[in-house]
Structures are given as structure tokens and as C-alpha cells.
Short mmCIF file of C-alpha atoms and ligand atoms in Angstrom, two decimals:
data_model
loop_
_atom_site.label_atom_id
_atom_site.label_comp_id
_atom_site.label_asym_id
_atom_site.label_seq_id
_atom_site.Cartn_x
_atom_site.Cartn_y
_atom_site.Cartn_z
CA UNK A 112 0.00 0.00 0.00
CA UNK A 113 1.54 3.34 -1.43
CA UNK A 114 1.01 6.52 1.12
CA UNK A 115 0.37 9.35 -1.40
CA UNK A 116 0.84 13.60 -0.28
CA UNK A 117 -0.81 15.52 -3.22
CA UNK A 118 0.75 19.05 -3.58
CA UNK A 119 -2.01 20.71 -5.82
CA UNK A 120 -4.96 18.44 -5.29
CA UNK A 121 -7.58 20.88 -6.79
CA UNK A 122 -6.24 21.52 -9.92
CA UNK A 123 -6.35 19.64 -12.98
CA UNK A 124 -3.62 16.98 -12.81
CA UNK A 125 -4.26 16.80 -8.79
CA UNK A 126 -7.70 15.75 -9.54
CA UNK A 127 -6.70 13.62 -12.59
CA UNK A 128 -4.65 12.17 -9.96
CA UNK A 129 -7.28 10.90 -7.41
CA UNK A 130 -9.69 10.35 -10.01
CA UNK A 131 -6.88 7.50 -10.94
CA UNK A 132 -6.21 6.78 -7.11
CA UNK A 133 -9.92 5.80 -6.82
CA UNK A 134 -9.80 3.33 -8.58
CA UNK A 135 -7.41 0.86 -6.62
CA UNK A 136 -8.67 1.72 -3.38
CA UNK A 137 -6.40 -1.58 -2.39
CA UNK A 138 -3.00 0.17 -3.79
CA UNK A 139 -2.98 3.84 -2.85
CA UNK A 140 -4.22 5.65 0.65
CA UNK A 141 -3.93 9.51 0.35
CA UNK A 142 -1.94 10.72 3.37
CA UNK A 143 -2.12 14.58 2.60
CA UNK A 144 -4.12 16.65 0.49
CA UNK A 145 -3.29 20.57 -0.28
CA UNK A 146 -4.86 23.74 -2.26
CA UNK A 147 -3.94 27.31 -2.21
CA UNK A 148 -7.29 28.93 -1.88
CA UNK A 149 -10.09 26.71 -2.70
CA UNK A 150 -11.43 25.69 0.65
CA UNK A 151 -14.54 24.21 -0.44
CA UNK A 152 -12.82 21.74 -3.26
CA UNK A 153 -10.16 20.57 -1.08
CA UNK A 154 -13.02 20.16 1.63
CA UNK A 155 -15.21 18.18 -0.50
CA UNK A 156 -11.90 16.37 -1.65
CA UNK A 157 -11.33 15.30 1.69
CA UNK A 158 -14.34 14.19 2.54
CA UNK A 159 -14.54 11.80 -0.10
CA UNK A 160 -10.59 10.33 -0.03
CA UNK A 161 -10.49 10.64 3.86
CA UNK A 162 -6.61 12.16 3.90
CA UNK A 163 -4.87 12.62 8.02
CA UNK A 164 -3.63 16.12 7.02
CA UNK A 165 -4.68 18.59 4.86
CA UNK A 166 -3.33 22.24 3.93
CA UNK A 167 -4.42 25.53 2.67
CA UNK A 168 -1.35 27.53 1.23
CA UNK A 169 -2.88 30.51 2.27
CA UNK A 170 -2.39 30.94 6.08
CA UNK A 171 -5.74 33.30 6.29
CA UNK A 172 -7.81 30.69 4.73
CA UNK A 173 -7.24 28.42 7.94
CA UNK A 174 -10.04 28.54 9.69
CA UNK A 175 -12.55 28.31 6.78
CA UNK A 176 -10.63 25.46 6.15
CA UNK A 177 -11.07 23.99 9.90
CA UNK A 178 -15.57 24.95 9.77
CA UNK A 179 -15.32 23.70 5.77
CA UNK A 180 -13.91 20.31 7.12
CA UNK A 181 -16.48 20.31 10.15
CA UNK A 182 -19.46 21.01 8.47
CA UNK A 183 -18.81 17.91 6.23
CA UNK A 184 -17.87 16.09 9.88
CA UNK A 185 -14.36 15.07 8.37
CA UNK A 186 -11.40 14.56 11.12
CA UNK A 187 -8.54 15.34 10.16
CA UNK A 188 -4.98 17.17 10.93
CA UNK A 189 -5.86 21.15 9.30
CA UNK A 190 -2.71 22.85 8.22
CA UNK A 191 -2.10 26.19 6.73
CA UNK A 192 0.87 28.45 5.00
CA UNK A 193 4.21 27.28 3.41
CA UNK A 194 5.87 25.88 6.20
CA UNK A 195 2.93 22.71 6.51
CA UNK A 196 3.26 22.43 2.57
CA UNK A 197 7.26 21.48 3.14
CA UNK A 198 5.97 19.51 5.75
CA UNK A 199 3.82 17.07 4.17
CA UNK A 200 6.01 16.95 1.27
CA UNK A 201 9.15 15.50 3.52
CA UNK A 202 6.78 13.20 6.26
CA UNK A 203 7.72 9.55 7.06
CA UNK A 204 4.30 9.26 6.65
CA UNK A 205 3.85 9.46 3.23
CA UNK A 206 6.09 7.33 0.49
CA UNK A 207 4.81 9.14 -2.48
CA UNK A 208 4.82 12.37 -3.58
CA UNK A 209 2.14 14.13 -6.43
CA UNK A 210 4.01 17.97 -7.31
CA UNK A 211 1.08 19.38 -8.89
CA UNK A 212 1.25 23.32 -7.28
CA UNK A 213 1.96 25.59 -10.39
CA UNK A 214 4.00 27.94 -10.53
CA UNK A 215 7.83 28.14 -8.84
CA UNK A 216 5.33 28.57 -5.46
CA UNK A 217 6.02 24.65 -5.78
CA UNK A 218 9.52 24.77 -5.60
CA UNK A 219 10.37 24.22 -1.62
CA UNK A 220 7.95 21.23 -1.14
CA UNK A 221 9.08 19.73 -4.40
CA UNK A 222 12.36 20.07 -3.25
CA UNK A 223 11.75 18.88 0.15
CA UNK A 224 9.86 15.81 -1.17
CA UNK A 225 13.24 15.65 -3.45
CA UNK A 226 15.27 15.58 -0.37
CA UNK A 227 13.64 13.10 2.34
CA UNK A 228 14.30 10.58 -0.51
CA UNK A 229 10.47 10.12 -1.94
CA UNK A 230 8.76 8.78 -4.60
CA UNK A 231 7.99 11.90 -6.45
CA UNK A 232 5.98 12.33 -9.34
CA UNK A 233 6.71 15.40 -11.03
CA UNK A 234 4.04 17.47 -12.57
CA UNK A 235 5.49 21.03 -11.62
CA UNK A 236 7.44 21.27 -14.58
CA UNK A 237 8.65 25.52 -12.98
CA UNK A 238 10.50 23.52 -10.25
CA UNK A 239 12.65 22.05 -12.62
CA UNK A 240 13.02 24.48 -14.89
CA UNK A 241 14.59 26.86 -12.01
CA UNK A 242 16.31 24.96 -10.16
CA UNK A 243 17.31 22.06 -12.30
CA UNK A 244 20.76 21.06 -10.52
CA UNK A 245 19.34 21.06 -7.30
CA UNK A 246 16.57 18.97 -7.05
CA UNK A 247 18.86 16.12 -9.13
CA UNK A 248 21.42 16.11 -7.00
CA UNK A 249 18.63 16.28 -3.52
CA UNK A 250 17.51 13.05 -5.25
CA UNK A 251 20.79 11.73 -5.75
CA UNK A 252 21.81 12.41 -2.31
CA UNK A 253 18.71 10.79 -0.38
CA UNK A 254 18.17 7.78 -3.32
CA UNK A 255 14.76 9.54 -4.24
CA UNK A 256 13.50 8.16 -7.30
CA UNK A 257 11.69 10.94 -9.86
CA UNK A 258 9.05 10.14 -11.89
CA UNK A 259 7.52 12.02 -14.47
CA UNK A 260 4.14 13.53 -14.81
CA UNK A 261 4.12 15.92 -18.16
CA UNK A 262 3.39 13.54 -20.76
CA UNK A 263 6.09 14.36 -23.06
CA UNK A 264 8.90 13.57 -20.33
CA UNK A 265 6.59 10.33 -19.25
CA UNK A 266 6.70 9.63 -23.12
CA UNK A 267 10.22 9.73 -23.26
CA UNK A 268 11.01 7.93 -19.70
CA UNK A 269 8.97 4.88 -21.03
CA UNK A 270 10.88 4.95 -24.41
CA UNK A 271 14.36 4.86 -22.37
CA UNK A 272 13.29 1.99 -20.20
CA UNK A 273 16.06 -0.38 -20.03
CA UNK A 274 18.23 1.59 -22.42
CA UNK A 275 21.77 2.07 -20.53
CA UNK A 276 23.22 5.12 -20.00
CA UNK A 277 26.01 4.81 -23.09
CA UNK A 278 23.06 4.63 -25.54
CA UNK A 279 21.03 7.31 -24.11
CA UNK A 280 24.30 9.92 -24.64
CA UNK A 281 23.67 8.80 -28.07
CA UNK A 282 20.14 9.34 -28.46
CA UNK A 283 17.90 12.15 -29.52
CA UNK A 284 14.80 13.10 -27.75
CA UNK A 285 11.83 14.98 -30.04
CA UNK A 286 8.85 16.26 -27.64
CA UNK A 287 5.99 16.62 -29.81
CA UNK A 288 3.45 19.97 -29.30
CA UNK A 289 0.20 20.28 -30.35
CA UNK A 290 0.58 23.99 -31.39
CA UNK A 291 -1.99 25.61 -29.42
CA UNK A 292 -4.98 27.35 -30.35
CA UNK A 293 -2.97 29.86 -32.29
CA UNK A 294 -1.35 27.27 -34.49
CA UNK A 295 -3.32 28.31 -37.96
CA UNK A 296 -4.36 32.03 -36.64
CA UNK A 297 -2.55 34.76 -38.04
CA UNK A 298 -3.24 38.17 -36.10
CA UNK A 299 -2.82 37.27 -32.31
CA UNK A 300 -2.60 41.23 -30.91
CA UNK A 301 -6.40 41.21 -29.64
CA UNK A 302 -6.00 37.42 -28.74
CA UNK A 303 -8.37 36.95 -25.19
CA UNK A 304 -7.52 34.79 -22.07
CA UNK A 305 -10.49 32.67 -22.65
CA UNK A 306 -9.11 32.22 -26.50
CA UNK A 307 -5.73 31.08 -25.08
CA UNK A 308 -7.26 28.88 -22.40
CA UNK A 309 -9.58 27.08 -24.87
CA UNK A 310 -7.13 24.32 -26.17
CA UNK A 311 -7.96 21.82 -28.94
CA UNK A 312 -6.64 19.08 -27.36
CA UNK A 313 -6.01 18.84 -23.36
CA UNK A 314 -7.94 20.70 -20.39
CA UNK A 315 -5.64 22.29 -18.24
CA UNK A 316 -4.85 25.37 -15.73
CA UNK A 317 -5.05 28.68 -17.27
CA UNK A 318 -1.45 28.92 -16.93
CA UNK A 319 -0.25 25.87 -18.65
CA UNK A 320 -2.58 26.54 -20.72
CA UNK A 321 -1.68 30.10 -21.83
CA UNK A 322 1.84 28.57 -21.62
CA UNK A 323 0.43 25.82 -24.19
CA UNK A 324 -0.63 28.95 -26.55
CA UNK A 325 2.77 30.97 -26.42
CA UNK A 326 4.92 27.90 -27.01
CA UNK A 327 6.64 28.53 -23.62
CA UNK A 328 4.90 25.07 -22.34
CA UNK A 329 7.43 23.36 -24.86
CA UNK A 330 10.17 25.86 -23.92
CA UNK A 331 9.89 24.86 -20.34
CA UNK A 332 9.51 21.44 -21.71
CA UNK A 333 12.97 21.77 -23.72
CA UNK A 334 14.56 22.57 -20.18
CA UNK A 335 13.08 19.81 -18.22
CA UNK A 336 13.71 17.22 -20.36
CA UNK A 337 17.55 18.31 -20.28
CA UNK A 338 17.76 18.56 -16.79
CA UNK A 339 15.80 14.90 -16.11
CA UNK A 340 17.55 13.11 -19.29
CA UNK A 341 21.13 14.54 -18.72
CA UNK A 342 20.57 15.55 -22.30
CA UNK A 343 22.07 18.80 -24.20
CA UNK A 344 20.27 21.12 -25.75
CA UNK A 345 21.15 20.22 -29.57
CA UNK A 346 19.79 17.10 -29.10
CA UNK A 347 16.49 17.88 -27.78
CA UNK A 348 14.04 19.03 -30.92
CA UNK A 349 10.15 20.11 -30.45
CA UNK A 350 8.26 19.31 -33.59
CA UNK A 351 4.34 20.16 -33.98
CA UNK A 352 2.43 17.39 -34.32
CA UNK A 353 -1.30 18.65 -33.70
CA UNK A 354 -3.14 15.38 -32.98
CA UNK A 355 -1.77 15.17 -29.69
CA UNK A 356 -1.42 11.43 -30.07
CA UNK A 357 2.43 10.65 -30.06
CA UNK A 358 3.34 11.86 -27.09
CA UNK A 359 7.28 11.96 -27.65
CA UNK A 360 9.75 10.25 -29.52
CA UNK A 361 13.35 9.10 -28.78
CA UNK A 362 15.90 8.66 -32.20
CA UNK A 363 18.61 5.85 -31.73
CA UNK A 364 22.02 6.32 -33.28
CA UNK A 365 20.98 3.20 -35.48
CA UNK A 366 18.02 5.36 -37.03
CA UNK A 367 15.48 3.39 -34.87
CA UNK A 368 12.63 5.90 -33.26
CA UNK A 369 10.90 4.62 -30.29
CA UNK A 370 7.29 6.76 -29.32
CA UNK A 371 4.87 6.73 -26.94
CA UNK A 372 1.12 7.00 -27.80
CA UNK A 373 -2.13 7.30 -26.51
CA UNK A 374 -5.17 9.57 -26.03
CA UNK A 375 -4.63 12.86 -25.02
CA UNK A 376 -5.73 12.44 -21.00
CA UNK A 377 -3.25 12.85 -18.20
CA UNK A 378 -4.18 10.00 -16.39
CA UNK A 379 -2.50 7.90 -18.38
CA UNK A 380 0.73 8.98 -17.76
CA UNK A 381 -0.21 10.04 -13.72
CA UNK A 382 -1.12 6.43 -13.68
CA UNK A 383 2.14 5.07 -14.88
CA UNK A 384 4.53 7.54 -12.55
CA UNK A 385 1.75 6.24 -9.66
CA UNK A 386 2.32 2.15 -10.66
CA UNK A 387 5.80 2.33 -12.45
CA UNK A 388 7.24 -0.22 -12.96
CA UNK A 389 4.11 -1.92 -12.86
CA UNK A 390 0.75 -1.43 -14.88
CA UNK A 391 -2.45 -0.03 -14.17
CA UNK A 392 -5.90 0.64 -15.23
CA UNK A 393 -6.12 4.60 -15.67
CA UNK A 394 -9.74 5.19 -17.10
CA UNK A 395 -8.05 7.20 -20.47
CA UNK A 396 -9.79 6.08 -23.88
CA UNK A 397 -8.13 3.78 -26.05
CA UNK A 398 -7.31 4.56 -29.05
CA UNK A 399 -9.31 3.57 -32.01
CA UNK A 400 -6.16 3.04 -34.96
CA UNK A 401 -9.58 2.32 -37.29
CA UNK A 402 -10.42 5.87 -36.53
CA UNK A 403 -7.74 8.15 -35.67
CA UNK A 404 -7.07 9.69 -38.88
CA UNK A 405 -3.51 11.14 -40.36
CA UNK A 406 -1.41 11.94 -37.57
CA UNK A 407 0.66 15.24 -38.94
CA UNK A 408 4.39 16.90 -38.08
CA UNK A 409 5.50 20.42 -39.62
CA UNK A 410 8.78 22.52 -37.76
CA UNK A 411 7.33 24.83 -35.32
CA UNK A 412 7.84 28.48 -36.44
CA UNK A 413 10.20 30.18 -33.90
CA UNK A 414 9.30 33.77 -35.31
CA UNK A 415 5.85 34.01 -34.47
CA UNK A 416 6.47 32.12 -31.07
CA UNK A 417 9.12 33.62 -29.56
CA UNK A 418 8.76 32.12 -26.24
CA UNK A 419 10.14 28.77 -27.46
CA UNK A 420 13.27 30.90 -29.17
CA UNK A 421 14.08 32.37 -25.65
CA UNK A 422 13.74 28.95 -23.47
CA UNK A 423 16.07 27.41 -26.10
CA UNK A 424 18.45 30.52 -25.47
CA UNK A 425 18.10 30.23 -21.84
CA UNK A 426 19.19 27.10 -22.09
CA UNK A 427 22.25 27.57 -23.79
CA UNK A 428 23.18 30.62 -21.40
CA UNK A 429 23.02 28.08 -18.28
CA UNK A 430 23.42 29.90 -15.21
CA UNK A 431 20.22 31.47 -13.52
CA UNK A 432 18.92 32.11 -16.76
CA UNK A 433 16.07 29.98 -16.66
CA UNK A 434 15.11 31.05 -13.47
CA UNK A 435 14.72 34.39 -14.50
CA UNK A 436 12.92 33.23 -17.99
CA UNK A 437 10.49 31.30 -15.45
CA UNK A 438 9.83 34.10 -13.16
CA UNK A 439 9.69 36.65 -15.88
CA UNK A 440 7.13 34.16 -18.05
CA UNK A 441 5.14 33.31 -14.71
CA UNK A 442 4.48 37.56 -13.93
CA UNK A 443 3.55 38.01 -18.28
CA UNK A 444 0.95 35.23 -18.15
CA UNK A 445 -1.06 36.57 -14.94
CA UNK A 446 -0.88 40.32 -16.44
CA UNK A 447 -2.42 38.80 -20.05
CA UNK A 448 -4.86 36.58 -17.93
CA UNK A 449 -5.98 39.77 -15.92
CA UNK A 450 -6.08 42.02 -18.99
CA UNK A 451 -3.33 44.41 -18.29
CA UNK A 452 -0.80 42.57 -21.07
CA UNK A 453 -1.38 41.82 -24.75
CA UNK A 454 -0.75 38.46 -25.56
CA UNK A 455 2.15 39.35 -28.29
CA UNK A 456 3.91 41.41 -24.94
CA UNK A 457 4.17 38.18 -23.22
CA UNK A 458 6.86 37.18 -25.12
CA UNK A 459 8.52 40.93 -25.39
CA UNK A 460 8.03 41.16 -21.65
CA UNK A 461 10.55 38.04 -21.15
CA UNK A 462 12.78 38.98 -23.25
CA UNK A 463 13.46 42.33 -22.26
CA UNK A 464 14.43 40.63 -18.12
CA UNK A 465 16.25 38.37 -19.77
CA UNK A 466 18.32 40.95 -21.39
CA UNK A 467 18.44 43.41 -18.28
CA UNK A 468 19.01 40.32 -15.64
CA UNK A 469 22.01 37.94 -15.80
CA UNK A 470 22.60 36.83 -12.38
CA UNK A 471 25.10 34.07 -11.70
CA UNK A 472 24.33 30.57 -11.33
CA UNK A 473 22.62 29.81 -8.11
CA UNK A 474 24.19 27.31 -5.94
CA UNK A 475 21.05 26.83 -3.12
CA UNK A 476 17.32 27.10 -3.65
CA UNK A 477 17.72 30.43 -1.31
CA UNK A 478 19.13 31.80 -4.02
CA UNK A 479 16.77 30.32 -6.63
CA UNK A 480 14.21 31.99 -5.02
CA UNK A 481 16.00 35.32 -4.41
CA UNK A 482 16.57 35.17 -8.49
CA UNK A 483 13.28 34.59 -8.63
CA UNK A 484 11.67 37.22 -6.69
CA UNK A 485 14.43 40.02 -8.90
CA UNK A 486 13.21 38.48 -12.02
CA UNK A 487 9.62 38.86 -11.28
CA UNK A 488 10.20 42.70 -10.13
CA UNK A 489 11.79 43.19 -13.09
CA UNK A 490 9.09 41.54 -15.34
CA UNK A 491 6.10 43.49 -13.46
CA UNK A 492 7.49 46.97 -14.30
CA UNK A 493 8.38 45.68 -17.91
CA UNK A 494 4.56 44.39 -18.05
CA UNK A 495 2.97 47.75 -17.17
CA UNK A 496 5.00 49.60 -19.85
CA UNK A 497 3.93 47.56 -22.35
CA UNK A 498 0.22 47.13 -20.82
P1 LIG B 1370 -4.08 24.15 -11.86
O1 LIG B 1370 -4.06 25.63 -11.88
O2 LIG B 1370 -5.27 23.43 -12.37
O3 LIG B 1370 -3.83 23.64 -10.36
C1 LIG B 1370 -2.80 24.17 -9.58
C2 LIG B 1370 -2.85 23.62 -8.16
O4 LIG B 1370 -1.80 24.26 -7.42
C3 LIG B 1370 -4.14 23.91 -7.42
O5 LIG B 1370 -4.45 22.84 -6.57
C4 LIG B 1370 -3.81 25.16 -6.58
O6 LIG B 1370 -4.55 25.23 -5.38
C5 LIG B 1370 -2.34 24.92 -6.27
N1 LIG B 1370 -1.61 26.18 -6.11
C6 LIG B 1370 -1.63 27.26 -6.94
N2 LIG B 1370 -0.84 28.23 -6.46
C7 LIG B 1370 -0.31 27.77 -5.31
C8 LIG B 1370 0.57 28.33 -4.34
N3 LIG B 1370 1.06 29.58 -4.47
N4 LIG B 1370 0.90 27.58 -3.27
C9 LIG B 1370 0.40 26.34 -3.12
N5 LIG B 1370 -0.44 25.75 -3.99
C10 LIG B 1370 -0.79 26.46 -5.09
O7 LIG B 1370 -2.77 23.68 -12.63
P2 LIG B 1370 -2.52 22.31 -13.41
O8 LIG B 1370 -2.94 22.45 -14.81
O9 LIG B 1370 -3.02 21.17 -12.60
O10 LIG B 1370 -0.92 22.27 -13.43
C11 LIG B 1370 -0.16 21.95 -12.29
C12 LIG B 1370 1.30 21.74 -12.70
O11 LIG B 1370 1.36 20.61 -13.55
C13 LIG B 1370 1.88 22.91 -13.50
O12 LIG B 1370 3.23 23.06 -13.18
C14 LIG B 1370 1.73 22.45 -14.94
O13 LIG B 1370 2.71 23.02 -15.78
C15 LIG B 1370 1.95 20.95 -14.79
N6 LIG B 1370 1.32 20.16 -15.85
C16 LIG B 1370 -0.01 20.21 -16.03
C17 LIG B 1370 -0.61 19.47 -17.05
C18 LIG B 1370 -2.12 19.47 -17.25
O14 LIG B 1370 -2.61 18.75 -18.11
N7 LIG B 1370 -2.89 20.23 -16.50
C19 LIG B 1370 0.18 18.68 -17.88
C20 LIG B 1370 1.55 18.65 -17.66
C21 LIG B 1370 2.11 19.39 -16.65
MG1 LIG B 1371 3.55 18.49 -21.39
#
């Protein structure tokens, strides 16, 4: 019996996540459920997957959290603020780990799941991408294992499995991308949020999914994959492949390309960092190969998506600069999402921190964060010139 904390639980992969969990009642107990700010959700989540702690990131919410939980006569440990997140990522009391907060607000439990040597599944793609080097070597130090969620970098661990580490500095990775909304659109200046939200393929958070609609999704995808693959950036490509049915590919020296595919639904690859390196039933479609239709590939078209241009160039800088690209993409997103950015100054908004703000390579997550919070001042007064 697994002992599961979910960081994120309300949001889209954390409930893709127990919606999996439920069914093998025998195989997983949730220890710990948390949420930032929706009380009645996680209340309602608790009620139904009876967790011994749960916690609302924001410390005010506390006590609506505490009559929420009573007035649906749960019993349970009620936690609130950053310090109980860390907590419940790094407990004895839990084996496995679900990072599935947004944002680089997910960082310190990530890492602290990273460093009491858990299971973690790895959905928070912003960890990685700003502090890379540190949360793989907290894993190597404590023997915790990292699994992971995005389906692209769960496409590409399954097509590794049992390929040794000689071969894989040989190999190629090639994350596929749907392309967005935006794909065959030309004029994106008056673009809406609930335009760049509405994806063809996957349902997601607004950010990811505004992420999905810039590019930047595969840019932070780009960086993640190098950081859990050991792999350089010139042999990591993104092609556009708008079915959303292979979810990645890896290319052998030998010309061989191994992919992974399946319907678009996150549960299938939640359900294979939950079981790995066993099997399990995940409730995705199957797919129909009598009625899928052409599945299609074209370059993706670095001009009009910038974002993926300047995650490939923070990349090659190294250092802190994909800290700052997070931090500076995270601040764009919520100005376009609250109206006070066009959706063409996301990209403009990035690039102009990442010209201003070259701080050396971090060496703890102190200064991850610190980065972090210098980027994001930057990007805010960046985002109301161009509002
Ligand atoms: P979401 O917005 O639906 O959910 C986010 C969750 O994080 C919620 O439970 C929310 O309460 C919590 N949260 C938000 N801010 C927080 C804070 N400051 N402190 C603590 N908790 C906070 O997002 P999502 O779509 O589920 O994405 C979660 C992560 O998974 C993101 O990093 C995303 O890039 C990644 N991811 C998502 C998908 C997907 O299909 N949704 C696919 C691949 C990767
Ligand atoms: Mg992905």
C-alpha cells in the first residue's frame, strides 16, 4: 500500500490524480491533500478520499478550512501556510509524492519531497526548470527516485526503459506539441484569455494553458527534459504534431525511433509515474487506430512564437537564466490573464528581463528563489510599460 501527499490536489492533474487513485482503493491511501485557496474543493476532496492532514497555502484561509472540514464532519490534521506544505512533502508518513502546485510557489515542497528521498511524481514542470541542478542532485543524495508527470517527459522515460546510459548519450529526444490554439491564426494582438485557455486538445490550468498557446509550455519542456535526461540542448528538438497522439519520440544512433502514444488524458501517464514499474488501469480512452485519422508533423515556427526561441536561449546561457525566464514568463501570463498585457507582450516582456538580468548561477534554492523574486520585479514593471 503506497502513502500518497498531493501538492495541488484541486487543480487539474491533482484531480486527474485521485480520479486515478480511486480506482485501486487496495494500492494507494492519500496521506495529505493541499490547495492554495479553494477551501470548499479541497473540503469536499477530503471528505470523499479521507486524507490525516490537509493544507491551505494561504495561512488566512485556515479557519474556513477547519468549519469547511467540520461542516462535512471530516477529522482530520488542518494545516495552513508554506511551512505545513514542506511539511507534508518531507513526512515519514507518506512514500509518495504528487508535485502538482503551479508555478515556482512549488519549488520548496518539491524540493523537500526531493530531499527526504520520496517517490515523487513530477508534474510542476517551474520547479525544474529553475532549479534544475538542485533537485537532481537532492535526489541523488537521499536515493529519491523521480518520476515524471508531463506527458512528453513520461513519453520519453517509457521509451528509455532499459536503455543504458552509453546509448542514451547517443540518443535524440523529439517532444511533440500540439501547437496551441494559435497554431493556424494569423493576427494574435487582440487574442483573449479565454481564446488562449480554450485548447484543442487537453484541459488544463489557465497557466499551462496560456503557456500551451505561447509555445513557452514546450520551452519549459525543452529545459526539463535536459535537466531529467542529462541531455544537451542540440539534441532535444520540439516538432508540432497537432493530434496530440504521439506523445514523444526518442531517435537511436541506429536510425530506430521509439514513441509513446495514446489519447490525449493525463491519467495515463499520472497512472504510470503512480504504478511504475508496474501497470495499471487509468480510465483514459483507447485509441481507435480504425479511426484516428492522419497523424501530422510540420517545424514549429520560432518567429511568431518567440517564447520557445528564448527557453532554447536560456538554455544555452546556463546559469540562472532559466530562473529568471520562469519568473519573468510566470508575472507576463497573470498580467495577459488579468487584462493588463497583450498576448504578443508576453513574449517581449521576457525577453526584455532576460536581457536586463544575468545573475550568476545559483548554488542553493535560497538563491533560486532570491533570483526569482528580482526576475519577477523586473518583469512586473516591464509588463505595465507595455500594458
Ligand atoms: P491548476 O491551476 O489546475 O492547479 C494548480 C494547483 O496548485 C491547485 O491545486 C492550486 O490550489 C495549487 N496552487 C496554486 N498556487 C499555489 C501556491 N502559491 N501555493 C500552493 N499551492 C498552489 O494547474 P494544473 O494544470 O493542474 O498544473 C499543475 C502543474 O502541472 C503545473 O506546473 C503544470 O505546468 C503541470 N502540468 C499540467 C498538465 C495538465 O494537463 N494540466 C500537464 C503537464 C504538466
Ligand atoms: Mg507536457
Amino acid at each position: 500500500m503506497h502513502s500518497v501527499t498531493l501538492l495541488g490536489a484541486t487543480g487539474s492533474i491533482g484531480t486527474s490524480a485521485l480520479d486515478v487513485i480511486a480506482r485501486h482503493p487496495g494500492r494507494y491511501r492519500v496521506h495529505a491533500l493541499t490547495a492554495q485557496s479553494r477551501v470548499a474543493e479541497l473540503a469536499d476532496l477530503a471528505a470523499r478520499f479521507r486524507p490525516e492532514v490537509v493544507v491551505i497555502g494561504d495561512p488566512a484561509l485556515e479557519s474556513d478550512l477547519r468549519r469547511a472540514l467540520r461542516e462535512r464532519s471530516v477529522q482530520c490534521d488542518a494545516r495552513a501556510g508554506a511551512a505545513a506544505l514542506v511539511d507534508v512533502a518531507q513526512t515519514e508518513a507518506a512514500d509518495t509524492v504528487l508535485a502538482a502546485i503551479v508555478g515556482a510557489a512549488g519549488l520548496m515542497p518539491t524540493i523537500a519531497a526531493a530531499r527526504a528521498g520520496k517517490r515523487l511524481l513530477l508534474a510542476n514542470k517551474e520547479a525544474i526548470v529553475c532549479a534544475g541542478p538542485l533537485l537532481m542532485s537532492a535526489l541523488q543524495a537521499s536515493g529519491g527516485q523521480l518520476l515524471p508527470v508531463d506527458s512528453e517527459h513520461n513519453a520519453i522515460h517509457q521509451c528509455l526503459a532499459g536503455v543504458g546510459a552509453g546509448q542514451r548519450q547517443q540518443a535524440r529526444l523529439v517532444l511533440t506539441a500540439s501547437g496551441g490554439p494559435f497554431l493556424r491564426r494569423g493576427d494574435l494582438a487582440d487574442v483573449t484569455p479565454d481564446e488562449a485557455c480554450a485548447h484543442p486538445n487537453w484541459v488544463m490550468g489557465r497557466k499551462i494553458s496560456v503557456d500551451s498557446a505561447t509555445l513557452m509550455n514546450k520551452g519549459l519542456e525543452v529545459i526539463e527534459a535536459s535537466w531529467l535526461f542529462d541531455m544537451p540542448v542540440d539534441r532535444i528538438d520540439v516538432v508540432i504534431h497537432p493530434q496530440s497522439v504521439i506523445h514523444s519520440m526518442v531517435e537511436f544512433p541506429d536510425g530506430s525511433v521509439l514513441a509513446q502514444l495514446g489519447s490525449p488524458d493525463m491519467r495515463t501517464p499520472i497512472a504510470y509515474a503512480l504504478a511504475w514499474p508496474e501497470r495499471i488501469e487509468s480510465g483514459a480512452r483507447r485509441l481507435d487506430f480504425a479511426t484516428l485519422g492522419a497523424l501530422t508533423f510540420e517545424a514549429p515556427d520560432l518567429q511568431r512564437f518567440r517564447c520557445l526561441h528564448y527557453a532554447y536561449a536560456a538554455l544555452r546561457a546556463g546559469g540562472a537564466a532559466s530562473a529568471v525566464l520562469n519568473a519573468a514568463n510566470e508575472v507576463a501570463v497573470e498580467a495577459f490573464l488579468q487584462r493588463r498585457l497583450p498576448f504578443t507582450r508576453i513574449a517581449s516582456t521576457i525577453e526584455g528581463v532576460l536581457d536586463e538580468y544575468q545573475p550568476a548561477a545559483p548554488r542553493s534554492v535560497e538563491e533560486v528563489l532570491d533570483i526569482d523574486r528580482q526576475a519577477r520585479q523586473r518583469a512586473g514593471r516591464l509588463a505595465a510599460l507595455h500594458a
